[in-house]
Amino acid sequence: MSKHLSDLLVTPAEMSAIDAAAAATGIDSFGLMERAGAAAAAATLRLHPGALRFVVLCGPGNNGGDAYVAARHLLESGATVALFHLGDPAKLKGDAARARAGCALQGQELGLYRPEAGDVVIDGLFGAGLGRAVPAGVAALTKRVAEAGIAVLAIDLPSGVDGRTGKVLGAAFRARNTITFMTRKPGHLLMPGRELCGELEVFDIGIPARIIRAEAGGAIAENTPDAWKAVLPAEQLETHKYRRGHLVVFSGEADKTGAARMSAASGLKAGAGLVTIAAPDAAMAANAAHLTAVMLHAIDDAAELEDWLSDTRLQTFVLGPGFGIDARARAYVTALADRRLVLDADGISSFKDDPQQLFDLFRGEPRLVLTPHEGEFSRLFPDIGGDDALGKVDKALAAARRANAAIVYKGADTVIASPDGRALINTNAPAWLATAGSGDVLAGIIGGLLAQGLPAFEAAAAGVWLHGEAARRAGKGLTAEDLAVAVLPL
């Protein structure tokens, strides 16, 4: 995983452990709160120079303490500040109580706030560790603020967003800007939290990196090249096409061949040395009419496939795009159980009635990549997919462990998970990537990387990242064909 704090994602529980460890080493915890609140105030003044009034909302914990410090700094800067608190501020403890005592403003009960033109709200009600639905009064306030079009700057996370899952707990503010400290949380990147955060800034408030690394598991990170570049194959002048791998993509019937060709073209662009489409005899002509650099081989049933597999150079396969949902798909996958396989689309759905049959085939060193969207995920993992207590990362990790596979749980916030507990959240995919056929391109890219020898998890992660970069390169209005053309090798 990444060695850079900028890519690391720290869960709320890990952040609590980091704070405790920092205090145990003698770092002044109130000093950290002071720097956090000052950073929030400075960002507010920089981002909203025309505000008529800063409305600071203070919660019952340390997030509220940060807000009291921010209110004090805003007041000292000469700004007009109004303060509203949730609960009885006299019950605050520790650093939060000290922050409140240092703020000269007399606050009012939260429910009394009514938005006015020129207001900017500083949201310090709840931080990343919120684990229950927000109170009804907070839910009502988020609605009033949204309806009034008031700009919100959130401290740590918009109140109501779960820091681990990105889910909305009842209701949440939609922030224009979010200020967090030291590292990001998964909820900053997972949907809908990512959208609700607006523009995100990370401030260093003085916790040493060694403490963060010691307390953070490092299992969850953003999907960037730092997460997988160490396993990329070295460039070699004296290489040949088989050393760069041979990828096989299975075609559907004669009227469903386009998806396989997009996968094959993408695998070739991603760097595979050779790519072959394995097609039913009846689909050979349809494929041949459109292929040049991609080769073609006739396969009509599992027996013919098993004969062909005697060629040990055939190690990496993509099955699913346009293939059809049937027993033939299951028979092909069974024949491929000792090879590397990207199973996508129809290939996944072919196992919906007995997912365990699939999982039992791929034990040992992970060599299976599954690329489900939401519906396909729930077909393979109905209990995991239906567990509302789990966030997307936790669902993907549970699925990866069960299947002994790299899971690419697709969506605007695609999560890539490994059976060993690593997970990456992808962020580089533009909105216009959501187009018919883009999944076929992704399957081919991952297959092309697998063929070059990348381990399953790293091939999946790098493939997702390359997919997003290709979409950015192709631009708005892209088709899947445009996307395949825009793929570049690592």
Coordinates of C-alpha atoms in Angstrom, one line a residue:
M1 CA 0.0 0.0 0.0
S2 CA 1.0 3.7 -0.3
K3 CA 3.9 5.0 1.8
H4 CA 2.5 8.5 1.7
L5 CA 0.3 10.0 4.4
S6 CA -1.5 11.9 1.6
D7 CA -2.9 8.6 0.2
L8 CA -3.6 6.9 3.6
L9 CA -7.1 6.8 4.9
V10 CA -7.6 6.6 8.6
T11 CA -10.8 5.3 10.1
P12 CA -12.5 7.1 13.0
A13 CA -11.4 4.4 15.4
E14 CA -7.8 4.7 14.2
M15 CA -7.9 8.5 14.5
S16 CA -9.0 8.1 18.2
A17 CA -6.1 5.8 18.8
I18 CA -3.8 8.3 17.1
D19 CA -5.0 11.1 19.4
A20 CA -4.5 8.9 22.4
A21 CA -1.0 7.9 21.4
A22 CA -0.1 11.5 20.7
A23 CA -1.3 12.5 24.2
A24 CA 0.6 9.6 25.7
T25 CA 3.9 10.9 24.2
G26 CA 3.4 14.2 25.9
I27 CA 1.9 16.1 22.9
D28 CA -0.5 18.8 24.3
S29 CA -4.0 17.7 23.1
F30 CA -5.4 21.1 23.7
G31 CA -2.6 22.5 21.5
L32 CA -3.8 20.2 18.7
M33 CA -7.4 21.5 19.2
E34 CA -6.1 25.1 19.2
R35 CA -4.3 24.5 15.8
A36 CA -7.4 22.7 14.4
G37 CA -9.8 25.5 15.3
A38 CA -7.4 28.2 14.1
A39 CA -7.0 26.4 10.8
A40 CA -10.8 26.2 10.4
A41 CA -11.1 29.9 11.2
A42 CA -8.3 30.8 8.7
A43 CA -9.9 28.8 6.0
T44 CA -13.3 30.3 6.6
L45 CA -11.9 33.9 6.3
R46 CA -10.0 33.0 3.2
L47 CA -12.9 31.2 1.5
H48 CA -15.6 33.7 2.5
P49 CA -14.2 37.2 2.6
G50 CA -17.7 38.7 1.8
A51 CA -19.6 37.0 4.6
L52 CA -21.8 39.2 6.7
R53 CA -21.9 36.8 9.7
F54 CA -20.2 33.6 10.6
V55 CA -22.5 31.2 12.4
V56 CA -20.6 28.6 14.4
L57 CA -22.4 25.4 15.4
C58 CA -20.8 23.7 18.3
G59 CA -21.4 20.0 19.2
P60 CA -21.1 18.1 22.5
G61 CA -17.6 16.6 21.8
N62 CA -14.2 17.5 20.6
N63 CA -15.5 18.6 17.2
G64 CA -17.5 21.2 19.1
G65 CA -14.2 22.1 20.9
D66 CA -12.6 22.8 17.5
A67 CA -15.6 25.0 16.7
Y68 CA -15.3 27.0 19.9
V69 CA -11.7 27.7 19.1
A70 CA -12.6 28.7 15.5
A71 CA -15.3 31.1 16.9
R72 CA -12.8 32.7 19.2
H73 CA -10.3 33.3 16.3
L74 CA -13.1 34.6 14.0
L75 CA -14.2 37.0 16.8
E76 CA -10.6 38.2 17.4
S77 CA -10.3 38.9 13.6
G78 CA -13.1 41.4 13.9
A79 CA -15.7 39.3 12.2
T80 CA -19.4 39.2 13.2
V81 CA -19.9 35.8 14.8
A82 CA -23.0 34.0 16.2
L83 CA -22.6 30.8 18.2
F84 CA -25.2 28.0 18.6
H85 CA -24.7 24.9 20.6
L86 CA -26.2 21.4 20.7
G87 CA -27.0 20.2 24.2
D88 CA -25.9 21.7 27.4
P89 CA -22.4 23.2 27.0
A90 CA -21.9 23.1 30.8
K91 CA -21.6 19.3 30.4
L92 CA -18.5 19.6 28.1
K93 CA -15.4 17.9 29.4
G94 CA -11.7 18.1 28.9
D95 CA -10.3 20.1 26.0
A96 CA -13.8 20.9 24.7
A97 CA -14.7 22.5 28.0
R98 CA -11.5 24.5 28.0
A99 CA -12.1 25.7 24.4
R100 CA -15.6 26.8 25.4
A101 CA -14.3 28.7 28.5
G102 CA -11.8 30.5 26.2
C103 CA -14.5 31.8 23.9
A104 CA -16.2 35.0 25.0
L105 CA -19.4 34.5 23.0
Q106 CA -22.6 33.4 24.7
G107 CA -24.1 30.8 22.6
Q108 CA -27.8 30.0 22.0
E109 CA -29.6 26.7 21.7
L110 CA -29.1 25.2 18.2
G111 CA -32.8 25.2 17.4
L112 CA -32.9 29.0 17.6
Y113 CA -30.8 29.5 14.6
R114 CA -32.6 30.9 11.6
P115 CA -30.5 31.5 8.4
E116 CA -30.0 35.0 7.2
A117 CA -28.7 36.4 4.0
G118 CA -24.9 36.7 4.1
D119 CA -24.5 33.9 6.7
V120 CA -21.7 31.3 6.4
V121 CA -22.2 28.3 8.7
I122 CA -19.2 26.6 10.4
D123 CA -20.3 23.1 11.2
G124 CA -18.7 21.7 14.3
L125 CA -21.5 19.6 15.5
F126 CA -20.2 16.1 14.9
G127 CA -16.9 14.8 13.7
A128 CA -16.0 11.6 11.8
G129 CA -16.9 9.3 14.7
L130 CA -20.7 9.8 14.6
G131 CA -22.2 6.3 14.8
R132 CA -25.9 7.0 15.1
A133 CA -28.6 9.0 13.3
V134 CA -28.4 12.7 14.0
P135 CA -31.1 14.1 16.4
A136 CA -34.3 15.4 14.8
G137 CA -33.3 19.0 15.6
V138 CA -30.1 18.7 13.6
A139 CA -31.9 17.0 10.7
A140 CA -34.4 19.9 10.6
L141 CA -31.5 22.4 10.7
T142 CA -29.7 20.8 7.8
K143 CA -32.9 21.2 5.7
R144 CA -33.3 24.9 6.7
V145 CA -29.7 25.7 5.8
A146 CA -30.0 23.8 2.5
E147 CA -33.2 25.6 1.6
A148 CA -31.8 29.0 2.4
G149 CA -28.7 28.3 0.2
I150 CA -26.3 29.1 3.0
A151 CA -22.7 28.2 2.5
V152 CA -21.4 25.6 4.9
L153 CA -17.8 24.9 6.0
A154 CA -17.5 21.6 7.8
I155 CA -14.9 20.8 10.4
D156 CA -13.6 17.3 9.9
L157 CA -16.7 16.0 8.1
P158 CA -20.2 17.4 7.4
S159 CA -22.3 16.5 10.4
G160 CA -24.3 13.4 9.7
V161 CA -21.7 11.7 7.4
D162 CA -20.2 8.5 8.8
G163 CA -16.4 8.8 8.7
R164 CA -15.9 5.1 7.9
T165 CA -18.6 4.5 5.4
G166 CA -19.5 7.8 3.9
K167 CA -23.2 7.0 4.5
V168 CA -25.6 9.7 5.7
L169 CA -26.9 9.0 9.2
G170 CA -30.4 10.3 9.0
A171 CA -29.5 13.7 7.5
A172 CA -26.3 15.7 6.8
F173 CA -25.1 19.1 5.8
R174 CA -24.0 19.6 2.2
A175 CA -20.7 21.5 2.7
R176 CA -19.1 23.8 0.2
N177 CA -15.8 23.1 1.9
T178 CA -14.5 20.6 4.5
I179 CA -11.4 21.1 6.6
T180 CA -9.9 17.9 8.1
F181 CA -6.7 17.3 10.0
M182 CA -3.6 15.1 9.3
T183 CA -5.2 12.5 7.1
R184 CA -8.5 11.9 5.3
K185 CA -11.1 9.4 6.4
P186 CA -12.8 6.8 4.1
G187 CA -16.0 8.8 4.4
H188 CA -14.3 11.7 2.6
L189 CA -13.9 9.5 -0.5
L190 CA -16.9 7.2 -0.3
M191 CA -20.3 8.3 -1.7
P192 CA -22.3 10.2 -0.8
G193 CA -19.8 11.6 1.7
R194 CA -17.5 12.6 -1.1
E195 CA -20.1 14.9 -2.7
L196 CA -21.3 16.2 0.7
C197 CA -17.8 17.3 1.6
G198 CA -17.4 19.7 -1.3
E199 CA -13.8 20.9 -1.6
L200 CA -11.6 19.1 0.9
E201 CA -8.5 20.4 2.5
V202 CA -6.2 18.5 4.9
F203 CA -4.3 20.5 7.5
D204 CA -1.2 19.3 9.4
I205 CA -1.8 20.2 13.1
G206 CA 1.4 18.6 14.4
I207 CA 0.9 14.9 15.0
P208 CA 4.1 13.2 14.0
A209 CA 3.8 10.8 11.0
R210 CA 5.5 8.0 13.0
I211 CA 2.5 8.0 15.4
I212 CA 0.0 8.0 12.6
R213 CA 1.7 5.1 10.9
A214 CA 2.0 3.2 14.2
E215 CA -1.7 3.4 15.0
A216 CA -3.2 3.3 11.6
G217 CA -3.5 -0.1 10.1
G218 CA -2.8 1.3 6.6
A219 CA -5.2 -1.3 5.1
I220 CA -7.4 1.4 3.5
A221 CA -6.0 4.0 1.1
E222 CA -6.8 6.0 -2.0
N223 CA -6.1 4.1 -5.3
T224 CA -3.1 5.9 -6.7
P225 CA 0.0 4.5 -8.5
D226 CA 1.9 4.5 -5.2
A227 CA -0.3 1.6 -4.1
W228 CA 0.8 -0.8 -6.9
K229 CA 3.8 0.7 -8.9
A230 CA 6.3 -1.5 -7.0
V231 CA 4.9 -4.6 -8.7
L232 CA 4.9 -3.3 -12.2
P233 CA 7.1 -5.3 -14.6
A234 CA 10.4 -3.8 -15.4
E235 CA 10.9 -2.5 -18.9
Q236 CA 13.2 -4.8 -20.8
L237 CA 14.7 -4.2 -24.2
E238 CA 15.1 -7.8 -25.0
T239 CA 11.5 -9.0 -24.6
H240 CA 9.0 -10.7 -26.8
K241 CA 5.2 -10.9 -27.1
Y242 CA 4.8 -14.1 -24.9
R243 CA 6.9 -12.5 -22.1
R244 CA 4.4 -9.7 -22.0
G245 CA 1.6 -12.2 -21.7
H246 CA -1.2 -13.8 -23.8
L247 CA -4.7 -12.6 -22.9
V248 CA -7.7 -14.6 -24.0
V249 CA -11.2 -13.0 -24.1
F250 CA -14.3 -15.1 -24.7
S251 CA -16.8 -13.9 -27.2
G252 CA -20.6 -14.2 -27.1
E253 CA -22.8 -15.5 -29.9
A254 CA -22.7 -13.9 -33.4
D255 CA -25.1 -11.1 -32.4
K256 CA -23.2 -10.3 -29.2
T257 CA -19.6 -10.0 -30.1
G258 CA -18.9 -6.2 -29.6
A259 CA -18.3 -6.4 -25.9
A260 CA -15.6 -9.0 -26.2
R261 CA -13.8 -7.0 -28.9
M262 CA -13.8 -3.9 -26.7
S263 CA -12.3 -6.0 -23.9
A264 CA -9.7 -7.5 -26.2
A265 CA -8.7 -4.1 -27.7
S266 CA -8.4 -2.7 -24.2
G267 CA -6.2 -5.6 -23.0
L268 CA -3.9 -5.1 -26.0
K269 CA -3.7 -1.3 -25.3
A270 CA -2.9 -2.0 -21.6
G271 CA 0.2 -3.9 -22.6
A272 CA -0.6 -7.6 -23.2
G273 CA 1.8 -9.0 -25.7
L274 CA -0.9 -11.1 -27.5
V275 CA -4.6 -11.0 -27.3
T276 CA -6.9 -13.7 -28.7
I277 CA -10.7 -13.7 -28.9
A278 CA -12.1 -17.2 -28.3
A279 CA -15.4 -17.4 -30.1
P280 CA -18.1 -19.9 -31.0
D281 CA -17.7 -21.1 -34.6
A282 CA -20.9 -19.3 -35.6
A283 CA -19.4 -16.0 -34.3
M284 CA -16.0 -16.3 -36.1
A285 CA -17.1 -14.3 -39.2
A286 CA -18.7 -11.5 -37.1
N287 CA -15.5 -11.1 -35.1
A288 CA -13.1 -11.5 -38.0
A289 CA -14.7 -8.6 -39.9
H290 CA -13.6 -6.2 -37.1
L291 CA -10.2 -7.6 -35.9
T292 CA -6.7 -6.8 -37.0
A293 CA -4.1 -7.0 -34.2
V294 CA -6.3 -9.3 -32.1
M295 CA -6.2 -12.9 -33.0
L296 CA -9.2 -15.3 -33.3
H297 CA -9.7 -18.9 -32.2
A298 CA -12.8 -21.1 -32.4
I299 CA -14.1 -22.6 -29.2
D300 CA -17.6 -24.1 -29.1
D301 CA -17.7 -26.0 -25.8
A302 CA -15.8 -26.9 -22.6
A303 CA -14.2 -30.0 -24.1
E304 CA -12.6 -27.9 -26.9
L305 CA -11.5 -25.4 -24.3
E306 CA -9.8 -28.0 -22.2
D307 CA -7.9 -29.3 -25.3
W308 CA -6.7 -25.8 -26.1
L309 CA -5.6 -25.3 -22.5
S310 CA -2.8 -27.8 -23.0
D311 CA -0.9 -24.8 -24.4
T312 CA 0.6 -23.7 -21.1
R313 CA 1.3 -20.2 -22.5
L314 CA -2.5 -19.6 -22.1
Q315 CA -2.7 -18.4 -18.5
T316 CA -5.0 -15.3 -18.4
F317 CA -8.6 -15.0 -19.4
V318 CA -11.6 -12.6 -19.4
L319 CA -15.0 -14.1 -19.4
G320 CA -18.3 -12.4 -19.2
P321 CA -18.8 -9.4 -21.6
G322 CA -21.6 -10.4 -23.9
F323 CA -21.1 -14.0 -23.2
G324 CA -24.5 -15.0 -22.0
I325 CA -25.8 -16.3 -18.6
D326 CA -25.8 -20.1 -18.9
A327 CA -24.2 -23.4 -17.9
R328 CA -21.6 -23.0 -20.6
A329 CA -20.2 -20.1 -18.7
R330 CA -19.9 -22.2 -15.5
A331 CA -18.3 -25.1 -17.5
Y332 CA -15.7 -22.7 -19.0
V333 CA -14.9 -21.2 -15.6
T334 CA -14.5 -24.7 -14.1
A335 CA -12.0 -25.5 -16.9
L336 CA -10.1 -22.3 -16.1
A337 CA -9.8 -22.9 -12.3
D338 CA -6.0 -23.1 -12.4
R339 CA -5.5 -20.0 -14.5
R340 CA -5.9 -16.3 -14.0
L341 CA -9.4 -15.0 -14.7
V342 CA -11.3 -11.8 -14.8
L343 CA -15.0 -12.7 -14.4
D344 CA -17.3 -9.9 -15.4
A345 CA -21.0 -9.2 -16.3
D346 CA -22.7 -12.4 -17.6
G347 CA -19.8 -14.5 -16.1
I348 CA -20.7 -13.3 -12.6
S349 CA -24.4 -13.7 -13.1
S350 CA -24.0 -17.3 -14.3
F351 CA -23.1 -18.2 -10.7
K352 CA -26.0 -16.4 -9.0
D353 CA -27.7 -19.6 -8.0
D354 CA -24.6 -21.2 -6.4
P355 CA -21.9 -18.6 -5.8
Q356 CA -20.0 -21.1 -3.6
Q357 CA -19.4 -23.3 -6.6
L358 CA -17.4 -20.4 -8.0
F359 CA -15.5 -19.7 -4.8
D360 CA -14.5 -23.3 -4.3
L361 CA -12.8 -23.3 -7.7
F362 CA -10.3 -20.6 -6.8
R363 CA -8.5 -21.4 -3.6
G364 CA -4.8 -20.9 -2.9
E365 CA -3.0 -17.9 -4.3
P366 CA -5.6 -15.4 -5.4
R367 CA -5.9 -15.5 -9.2
L368 CA -9.6 -14.5 -9.7
V369 CA -10.8 -10.9 -10.2
L370 CA -14.5 -10.2 -9.9
T371 CA -15.9 -6.9 -11.2
P372 CA -19.5 -6.6 -10.0
H373 CA -21.6 -3.5 -10.0
E374 CA -24.2 -3.1 -7.2
G375 CA -26.8 -5.6 -8.6
E376 CA -24.2 -8.3 -9.5
F377 CA -22.5 -7.9 -6.1
S378 CA -25.9 -8.7 -4.4
R379 CA -26.4 -11.7 -6.6
L380 CA -23.0 -13.2 -5.6
F381 CA -23.0 -12.0 -2.0
P382 CA -26.7 -11.5 -1.0
D383 CA -26.1 -11.5 2.7
I384 CA -23.2 -9.1 2.5
G385 CA -24.8 -6.9 0.0
G386 CA -28.0 -6.7 2.1
D387 CA -26.3 -5.8 5.4
D388 CA -27.0 -2.1 5.8
A389 CA -24.7 -1.9 8.8
L390 CA -21.7 -2.4 6.5
G391 CA -20.1 0.3 4.4
K392 CA -18.9 -0.3 0.8
V393 CA -15.3 -1.0 1.9
D394 CA -16.4 -3.5 4.6
K395 CA -18.7 -5.2 2.1
A396 CA -15.9 -5.5 -0.5
L397 CA -13.5 -6.9 2.0
A398 CA -15.9 -9.5 3.3
A399 CA -16.6 -10.5 -0.3
A400 CA -12.9 -10.7 -1.1
R401 CA -12.3 -13.0 1.8
R402 CA -15.2 -15.3 1.0
A403 CA -14.4 -15.6 -2.7
N404 CA -10.6 -15.6 -2.3
A405 CA -10.6 -13.0 -5.1
A406 CA -9.8 -9.4 -5.8
I407 CA -13.1 -7.6 -5.8
V408 CA -13.7 -4.5 -7.9
Y409 CA -17.0 -3.2 -6.4
K410 CA -17.9 -0.8 -9.1
G411 CA -19.6 2.6 -8.9
A412 CA -18.8 6.3 -8.6
D413 CA -16.6 5.3 -5.6
T414 CA -15.2 2.0 -6.9
V415 CA -13.6 -0.1 -4.1
I416 CA -10.9 -2.6 -4.9
A417 CA -10.5 -5.2 -2.1
S418 CA -8.0 -8.1 -1.5
P419 CA -8.6 -11.3 0.6
D420 CA -5.7 -10.2 2.8
G421 CA -7.6 -7.1 4.1
R422 CA -6.2 -4.4 1.9
A423 CA -8.7 -2.0 0.2
L424 CA -8.3 1.0 -2.1
I425 CA -10.9 3.6 -2.9
N426 CA -10.8 5.0 -6.5
T427 CA -11.3 8.7 -7.1
N428 CA -10.0 9.5 -10.6
A429 CA -13.1 8.4 -12.6
P430 CA -15.0 11.3 -14.1
A431 CA -18.8 11.2 -14.1
W432 CA -18.9 10.7 -17.9
L433 CA -17.3 7.3 -17.5
A434 CA -20.8 5.9 -16.7
T435 CA -21.6 4.8 -20.2
A436 CA -22.6 1.5 -21.9
G437 CA -19.6 -0.8 -22.5
S438 CA -17.2 0.9 -20.1
G439 CA -17.2 -2.2 -17.9
D440 CA -16.1 -4.3 -20.9
V441 CA -13.2 -2.0 -21.3
L442 CA -12.3 -2.2 -17.6
A443 CA -12.3 -6.0 -17.7
G444 CA -10.0 -6.0 -20.7
I445 CA -7.5 -3.6 -19.0
I446 CA -7.4 -5.7 -15.9
G447 CA -6.9 -8.8 -18.0
G448 CA -4.1 -7.2 -19.9
L449 CA -2.3 -6.3 -16.6
L450 CA -2.9 -9.8 -15.2
A451 CA -1.4 -11.3 -18.4
Q452 CA 1.8 -9.2 -17.7
G453 CA 2.2 -10.9 -14.4
L454 CA 0.7 -8.4 -11.9
P455 CA -0.9 -10.0 -8.9
A456 CA -4.7 -10.1 -8.9
F457 CA -5.3 -7.2 -6.4
E458 CA -2.6 -4.9 -8.0
A459 CA -3.9 -5.7 -11.5
A460 CA -7.4 -4.8 -10.5
A461 CA -6.4 -1.6 -8.7
A462 CA -4.1 -0.4 -11.6
G463 CA -6.8 -1.4 -14.1
V464 CA -9.4 0.7 -12.3
W465 CA -7.0 3.7 -12.2
L466 CA -6.0 3.4 -15.9
H467 CA -9.8 3.2 -16.7
G468 CA -10.4 6.5 -15.0
E469 CA -7.4 8.1 -16.7
A470 CA -8.6 6.9 -20.1
A471 CA -12.0 8.5 -19.5
R472 CA -10.3 11.8 -18.6
R473 CA -8.3 11.6 -21.7
A474 CA -11.3 10.8 -23.9
G475 CA -13.4 13.6 -22.4
K476 CA -17.0 14.3 -22.0
G477 CA -19.4 12.5 -24.4
L478 CA -17.2 9.5 -24.7
T479 CA -18.4 6.1 -26.0
A480 CA -16.9 2.8 -24.9
E481 CA -15.0 2.7 -28.3
D482 CA -13.5 6.1 -27.5
L483 CA -12.5 4.8 -24.1
A484 CA -10.8 1.8 -25.4
V485 CA -8.7 3.9 -27.8
A486 CA -7.7 6.2 -25.0
V487 CA -6.2 3.4 -22.8
L488 CA -2.5 3.8 -22.3
P489 CA -0.1 1.1 -20.8
L490 CA 1.5 1.7 -17.4

